[in-house]
mmCIF file of C-alpha atoms in Angstrom:
data_model
loop_
_atom_site.group_PDB
_atom_site.id
_atom_site.type_symbol
_atom_site.label_atom_id
_atom_site.label_comp_id
_atom_site.label_asym_id
_atom_site.label_seq_id
_atom_site.Cartn_x
_atom_site.Cartn_y
_atom_site.Cartn_z
ATOM 1 C CA UNK I 130 95.465 124.778 184.526
ATOM 2 C CA UNK I 131 98.204 122.122 184.483
ATOM 3 C CA UNK I 132 96.300 120.138 187.088
ATOM 4 C CA UNK I 133 93.093 120.461 185.084
ATOM 5 C CA UNK I 134 94.776 119.180 181.912
ATOM 6 C CA UNK I 135 96.467 116.338 183.796
ATOM 7 C CA UNK I 136 93.181 115.299 185.359
ATOM 8 C CA UNK I 137 91.345 115.451 182.027
ATOM 9 C CA UNK I 138 93.874 113.301 180.194
ATOM 10 C CA UNK I 139 93.679 110.765 183.011
ATOM 11 C CA UNK I 140 89.897 110.501 182.593
ATOM 12 C CA UNK I 141 88.760 107.781 180.186
ATOM 13 C CA UNK I 142 85.583 109.522 179.063
ATOM 14 C CA UNK I 143 87.521 112.638 178.083
ATOM 15 C CA UNK I 144 89.915 110.550 175.990
ATOM 16 C CA UNK I 145 86.971 108.923 174.223
ATOM 17 C CA UNK I 146 85.598 112.384 173.474
ATOM 18 C CA UNK I 147 88.960 113.495 172.072
ATOM 19 C CA UNK I 148 89.141 110.414 169.835
ATOM 20 C CA UNK I 149 85.556 110.766 168.641
ATOM 21 C CA UNK I 150 85.899 114.422 167.655
ATOM 22 C CA UNK I 151 88.794 113.453 165.369
ATOM 23 C CA UNK I 152 86.196 111.783 163.136
ATOM 24 C CA UNK I 153 84.071 114.922 162.888
ATOM 25 C CA UNK I 154 87.056 116.869 161.602
ATOM 26 C CA UNK I 155 87.883 114.133 159.099
ATOM 27 C CA UNK I 156 84.361 114.240 157.663
ATOM 28 C CA UNK I 157 83.797 117.970 157.394
ATOM 29 C CA UNK I 158 87.200 118.877 155.953
ATOM 30 C CA UNK I 159 87.215 116.055 153.413
ATOM 31 C CA UNK I 160 83.722 116.901 152.179
ATOM 32 C CA UNK I 161 84.313 120.661 152.098
ATOM 33 C CA UNK I 162 87.530 120.265 150.115
ATOM 34 C CA UNK I 163 86.818 117.351 147.806
ATOM 35 C CA UNK I 164 83.045 117.206 147.215
ATOM 36 C CA UNK I 165 83.055 119.619 144.234
ATOM 37 C CA UNK I 166 85.973 117.763 142.630
ATOM 38 C CA UNK I 167 84.271 114.421 143.314
ATOM 39 C CA UNK I 168 81.137 115.598 141.505
ATOM 40 C CA UNK I 169 83.078 117.057 138.579
ATOM 41 C CA UNK I 170 85.076 113.863 138.202
ATOM 42 C CA UNK I 171 81.975 111.659 138.341
ATOM 43 C CA UNK I 172 80.219 113.791 135.749
ATOM 44 C CA UNK I 173 83.218 113.847 133.418
ATOM 45 C CA UNK I 174 83.649 110.085 133.572
ATOM 46 C CA UNK I 175 80.052 108.938 133.354
ATOM 47 C CA UNK I 176 77.844 111.888 132.367
ATOM 48 C CA UNK I 177 75.673 110.733 135.247
ATOM 49 C CA UNK I 178 71.916 111.131 135.331
ATOM 50 C CA UNK I 179 71.141 114.820 135.375
ATOM 51 C CA UNK I 180 74.710 115.854 136.261
ATOM 52 C CA UNK I 181 77.006 116.919 133.410
ATOM 53 C CA UNK I 182 80.593 118.076 133.723
ATOM 54 C CA UNK I 183 79.709 121.666 132.841
ATOM 55 C CA UNK I 184 77.262 121.966 135.736
ATOM 56 C CA UNK I 185 79.003 119.747 138.269
ATOM 57 C CA UNK I 186 81.122 122.547 139.728
ATOM 58 C CA UNK I 187 78.030 124.719 140.147
ATOM 59 C CA UNK I 188 76.195 121.828 141.774
ATOM 60 C CA UNK I 189 79.122 121.361 144.156
ATOM 61 C CA UNK I 190 78.940 125.028 145.125
ATOM 62 C CA UNK I 191 75.190 124.744 145.762
ATOM 63 C CA UNK I 192 75.795 121.625 147.844
ATOM 64 C CA UNK I 193 78.295 123.436 150.067
ATOM 65 C CA UNK I 194 75.900 126.372 150.431
ATOM 66 C CA UNK I 195 73.090 124.034 151.490
ATOM 67 C CA UNK I 196 75.405 122.329 153.973
ATOM 68 C CA UNK I 197 76.098 125.730 155.517
ATOM 69 C CA UNK I 198 72.429 126.643 155.691
ATOM 70 C CA UNK I 199 71.339 123.308 157.151
ATOM 71 C CA UNK I 200 74.215 123.497 159.634
ATOM 72 C CA UNK I 201 72.511 126.436 161.333
ATOM 73 C CA UNK I 202 69.429 124.304 161.949
ATOM 74 C CA UNK I 203 71.424 121.246 163.015
ATOM 75 C CA UNK I 204 73.727 123.038 165.443
ATOM 76 C CA UNK I 205 70.922 124.985 167.097
ATOM 77 C CA UNK I 206 68.697 121.907 167.392
ATOM 78 C CA UNK I 207 71.530 119.811 168.821
ATOM 79 C CA UNK I 208 72.150 122.445 171.477
ATOM 80 C CA UNK I 209 68.474 122.403 172.481
ATOM 81 C CA UNK I 210 68.278 118.604 172.526
ATOM 82 C CA UNK I 211 71.547 118.364 174.455
ATOM 83 C CA UNK I 212 69.924 120.260 177.314
ATOM 84 C CA UNK I 213 67.085 117.747 177.525
ATOM 85 C CA UNK I 214 68.559 114.371 176.539
ATOM 86 C CA UNK I 215 71.780 112.385 176.871
ATOM 87 C CA UNK I 216 74.571 114.150 175.006
ATOM 88 C CA UNK I 217 76.591 110.981 174.490
ATOM 89 C CA UNK I 218 73.614 109.131 173.014
ATOM 90 C CA UNK I 219 72.885 112.040 170.704
ATOM 91 C CA UNK I 220 76.506 112.044 169.545
ATOM 92 C CA UNK I 221 76.436 108.300 168.912
ATOM 93 C CA UNK I 222 73.233 108.752 166.928
ATOM 94 C CA UNK I 223 74.687 111.593 164.863
ATOM 95 C CA UNK I 224 77.702 109.518 163.848
ATOM 96 C CA UNK I 225 75.545 106.494 163.042
ATOM 97 C CA UNK I 226 73.321 108.590 160.796
ATOM 98 C CA UNK I 227 76.399 110.133 159.155
ATOM 99 C CA UNK I 228 77.645 106.624 158.326
ATOM 100 C CA UNK I 229 74.335 105.789 156.668
ATOM 101 C CA UNK I 230 74.093 109.063 154.753
ATOM 102 C CA UNK I 231 77.646 108.806 153.387
ATOM 103 C CA UNK I 232 77.183 105.138 152.442
ATOM 104 C CA UNK I 233 74.000 105.964 150.527
ATOM 105 C CA UNK I 234 75.639 108.901 148.774
ATOM 106 C CA UNK I 235 78.562 106.778 147.570
ATOM 107 C CA UNK I 236 76.250 103.957 146.497
ATOM 108 C CA UNK I 237 73.619 105.980 144.638
ATOM 109 C CA UNK I 238 74.251 107.747 141.307
ATOM 110 C CA UNK I 239 75.168 111.401 142.007
ATOM 111 C CA UNK I 240 72.096 112.986 140.476
ATOM 112 C CA UNK I 241 71.158 116.540 141.354
ATOM 113 C CA UNK I 242 68.480 115.333 143.761
ATOM 114 C CA UNK I 243 70.848 112.880 145.473
ATOM 115 C CA UNK I 244 73.595 115.493 145.852
ATOM 116 C CA UNK I 245 71.316 118.175 147.275
ATOM 117 C CA UNK I 246 69.594 115.708 149.626
ATOM 118 C CA UNK I 247 73.011 114.547 150.815
ATOM 119 C CA UNK I 248 74.050 118.155 151.393
ATOM 120 C CA UNK I 249 70.925 118.921 153.407
ATOM 121 C CA UNK I 250 71.283 115.829 155.600
ATOM 122 C CA UNK I 251 75.011 116.288 156.125
ATOM 123 C CA UNK I 252 74.424 119.943 156.904
ATOM 124 C CA UNK I 253 72.061 119.047 159.737
ATOM 125 C CA UNK I 254 74.727 116.641 161.055
ATOM 126 C CA UNK I 255 77.653 118.943 160.240
ATOM 127 C CA UNK I 256 78.608 120.842 163.417
ATOM 128 C CA UNK I 257 75.740 119.545 165.527
ATOM 129 C CA UNK I 258 78.495 117.639 167.311
ATOM 130 C CA UNK I 259 80.066 120.841 168.664
ATOM 131 C CA UNK I 260 77.495 121.938 171.302
ATOM 132 C CA UNK I 261 77.154 118.334 172.483
ATOM 133 C CA UNK I 262 80.911 117.770 172.690
ATOM 134 C CA UNK I 263 81.651 121.036 174.476
ATOM 135 C CA UNK I 264 78.635 120.350 176.693
ATOM 136 C CA UNK I 265 80.100 117.016 177.758
ATOM 137 C CA UNK I 266 83.398 118.685 178.633
ATOM 138 C CA UNK I 267 81.451 121.134 180.817
ATOM 139 C CA UNK I 268 79.506 118.288 182.451
ATOM 140 C CA UNK I 269 82.703 116.408 183.270
ATOM 141 C CA UNK I 270 84.928 119.291 184.359
ATOM 142 C CA UNK I 271 82.808 122.387 184.829
ATOM 143 C CA UNK I 272 83.316 125.690 183.065
ATOM 144 C CA UNK I 273 86.400 127.092 184.807
ATOM 145 C CA UNK I 274 88.835 125.398 182.393
ATOM 146 C CA UNK I 275 86.359 124.739 179.595
ATOM 147 C CA UNK I 276 88.265 126.801 177.025
ATOM 148 C CA UNK I 277 91.509 124.924 177.527
ATOM 149 C CA UNK I 278 90.002 121.454 177.814
ATOM 150 C CA UNK I 279 87.717 121.869 174.812
ATOM 151 C CA UNK I 280 90.711 123.327 172.979
ATOM 152 C CA UNK I 281 92.503 119.979 173.224
ATOM 153 C CA UNK I 282 89.385 118.187 172.006
ATOM 154 C CA UNK I 283 89.207 120.612 169.082
ATOM 155 C CA UNK I 284 92.883 120.017 168.315
ATOM 156 C CA UNK I 285 91.941 116.394 167.670
ATOM 157 C CA UNK I 286 89.229 117.661 165.309
ATOM 158 C CA UNK I 287 91.821 119.652 163.374
ATOM 159 C CA UNK I 288 94.185 116.690 163.105
ATOM 160 C CA UNK I 289 91.304 114.699 161.659
ATOM 161 C CA UNK I 290 90.579 117.578 159.276
ATOM 162 C CA UNK I 291 94.166 117.554 158.030
ATOM 163 C CA UNK I 292 94.095 113.813 157.403
ATOM 164 C CA UNK I 293 90.720 113.995 155.660
ATOM 165 C CA UNK I 294 91.962 116.598 153.198
ATOM 166 C CA UNK I 295 95.375 115.015 152.692
ATOM 167 C CA UNK I 296 94.171 111.435 152.317
ATOM 168 C CA UNK I 297 91.516 112.567 149.860
ATOM 169 C CA UNK I 298 94.256 113.889 147.608
ATOM 170 C CA UNK I 299 96.440 110.825 148.118
ATOM 171 C CA UNK I 300 93.548 108.476 147.319
ATOM 172 C CA UNK I 301 92.684 110.322 144.124
ATOM 173 C CA UNK I 302 96.275 110.507 142.930
ATOM 174 C CA UNK I 303 96.779 106.806 143.706
ATOM 175 C CA UNK I 304 93.498 105.252 142.579
ATOM 176 C CA UNK I 305 91.820 107.919 140.444
ATOM 177 C CA UNK I 306 88.837 107.913 142.824
ATOM 178 C CA UNK I 307 87.734 109.394 146.142
ATOM 179 C CA UNK I 308 85.792 106.246 147.036
ATOM 180 C CA UNK I 309 88.413 104.819 149.451
ATOM 181 C CA UNK I 310 88.165 107.919 151.646
ATOM 182 C CA UNK I 311 84.364 108.035 151.440
ATOM 183 C CA UNK I 312 84.232 104.461 152.741
ATOM 184 C CA UNK I 313 86.889 105.257 155.336
ATOM 185 C CA UNK I 314 84.541 108.017 156.497
ATOM 186 C CA UNK I 315 81.758 105.452 156.908
ATOM 187 C CA UNK I 316 83.987 103.185 158.968
ATOM 188 C CA UNK I 317 85.248 106.063 161.123
ATOM 189 C CA UNK I 318 81.665 107.213 161.760
ATOM 190 C CA UNK I 319 80.788 103.762 163.083
ATOM 191 C CA UNK I 320 83.878 103.804 165.300
ATOM 192 C CA UNK I 321 82.956 107.276 166.611
ATOM 193 C CA UNK I 322 79.434 106.087 167.425
ATOM 194 C CA UNK I 323 80.920 103.215 169.426
ATOM 195 C CA UNK I 324 83.441 105.477 171.186
ATOM 196 C CA UNK I 325 80.810 107.918 172.438
ATOM 197 C CA UNK I 326 78.391 105.313 173.785
ATOM 198 C CA UNK I 327 80.390 104.319 176.932
ATOM 199 C CA UNK I 328 81.207 107.906 177.946
ATOM 200 C CA UNK I 329 80.254 108.526 181.566
ATOM 201 C CA UNK I 330 78.040 111.585 181.452
ATOM 202 C CA UNK I 331 78.668 112.986 184.912
ATOM 203 C CA UNK I 332 81.159 115.039 186.854
ATOM 204 C CA UNK I 333 84.709 113.666 186.685
ATOM 205 C CA UNK I 334 86.779 113.227 189.851
ATOM 206 C CA UNK I 335 87.320 116.650 191.385
ATOM 207 C CA UNK I 336 90.356 118.675 190.475
ATOM 208 C CA UNK I 337 92.896 119.048 193.264
ATOM 209 C CA UNK I 338 92.063 121.982 195.490
ATOM 210 C CA UNK I 339 94.538 124.845 195.176
ATOM 211 C CA UNK I 340 95.133 126.314 198.647
ATOM 212 C CA UNK I 341 94.496 129.974 199.196
ATOM 213 C CA UNK I 342 97.663 132.078 199.658
ATOM 214 C CA UNK I 343 98.595 132.683 203.261
ATOM 215 C CA UNK I 344 97.606 136.043 204.658
ATOM 216 C CA UNK I 345 99.945 138.044 206.814
#
């Protein structure tokens, strides 16, 4: 297992995958934690079209529920497509579309229709990255050490999740708005799309062969 980890961290495509999955964690944790508060704050400040403070929390709950429902469709579809098309290109496309969806959401007034449409689109893109990312690890290194090697990729996801949640709070306490982190999410999505594009989607250099124990 030590040789497998050493080989993986010496492989450029694996490092790109680790870096890219950081962005997924940043997005999903920030949105899960701060979307309801973002909607409540927007409604309280502006009484935005169709969204009032009293119903903003309920709308946020519905948005998270729709994200969860659409995530089932997105994850399953991504797994099917990943078996037929380039996983790295699909990942780049997912992050590009995320950038566009988040940018539109921040730009448009947070009406009920806009919020629920955002939730549905983000739900489809939510964990659709997971089967493609784990699939690329399997393509590069096989399945023998898949649990350990994908575990390190997922650790990057969790670090991104921590920063997404924490920076959301810092941004709000500092500026009174979540907008800086929303736009940071757009920028990170574009970076993730660029990181996944050059990944080499084939078997990595073979792991060192471990000799069989001598027989008496």
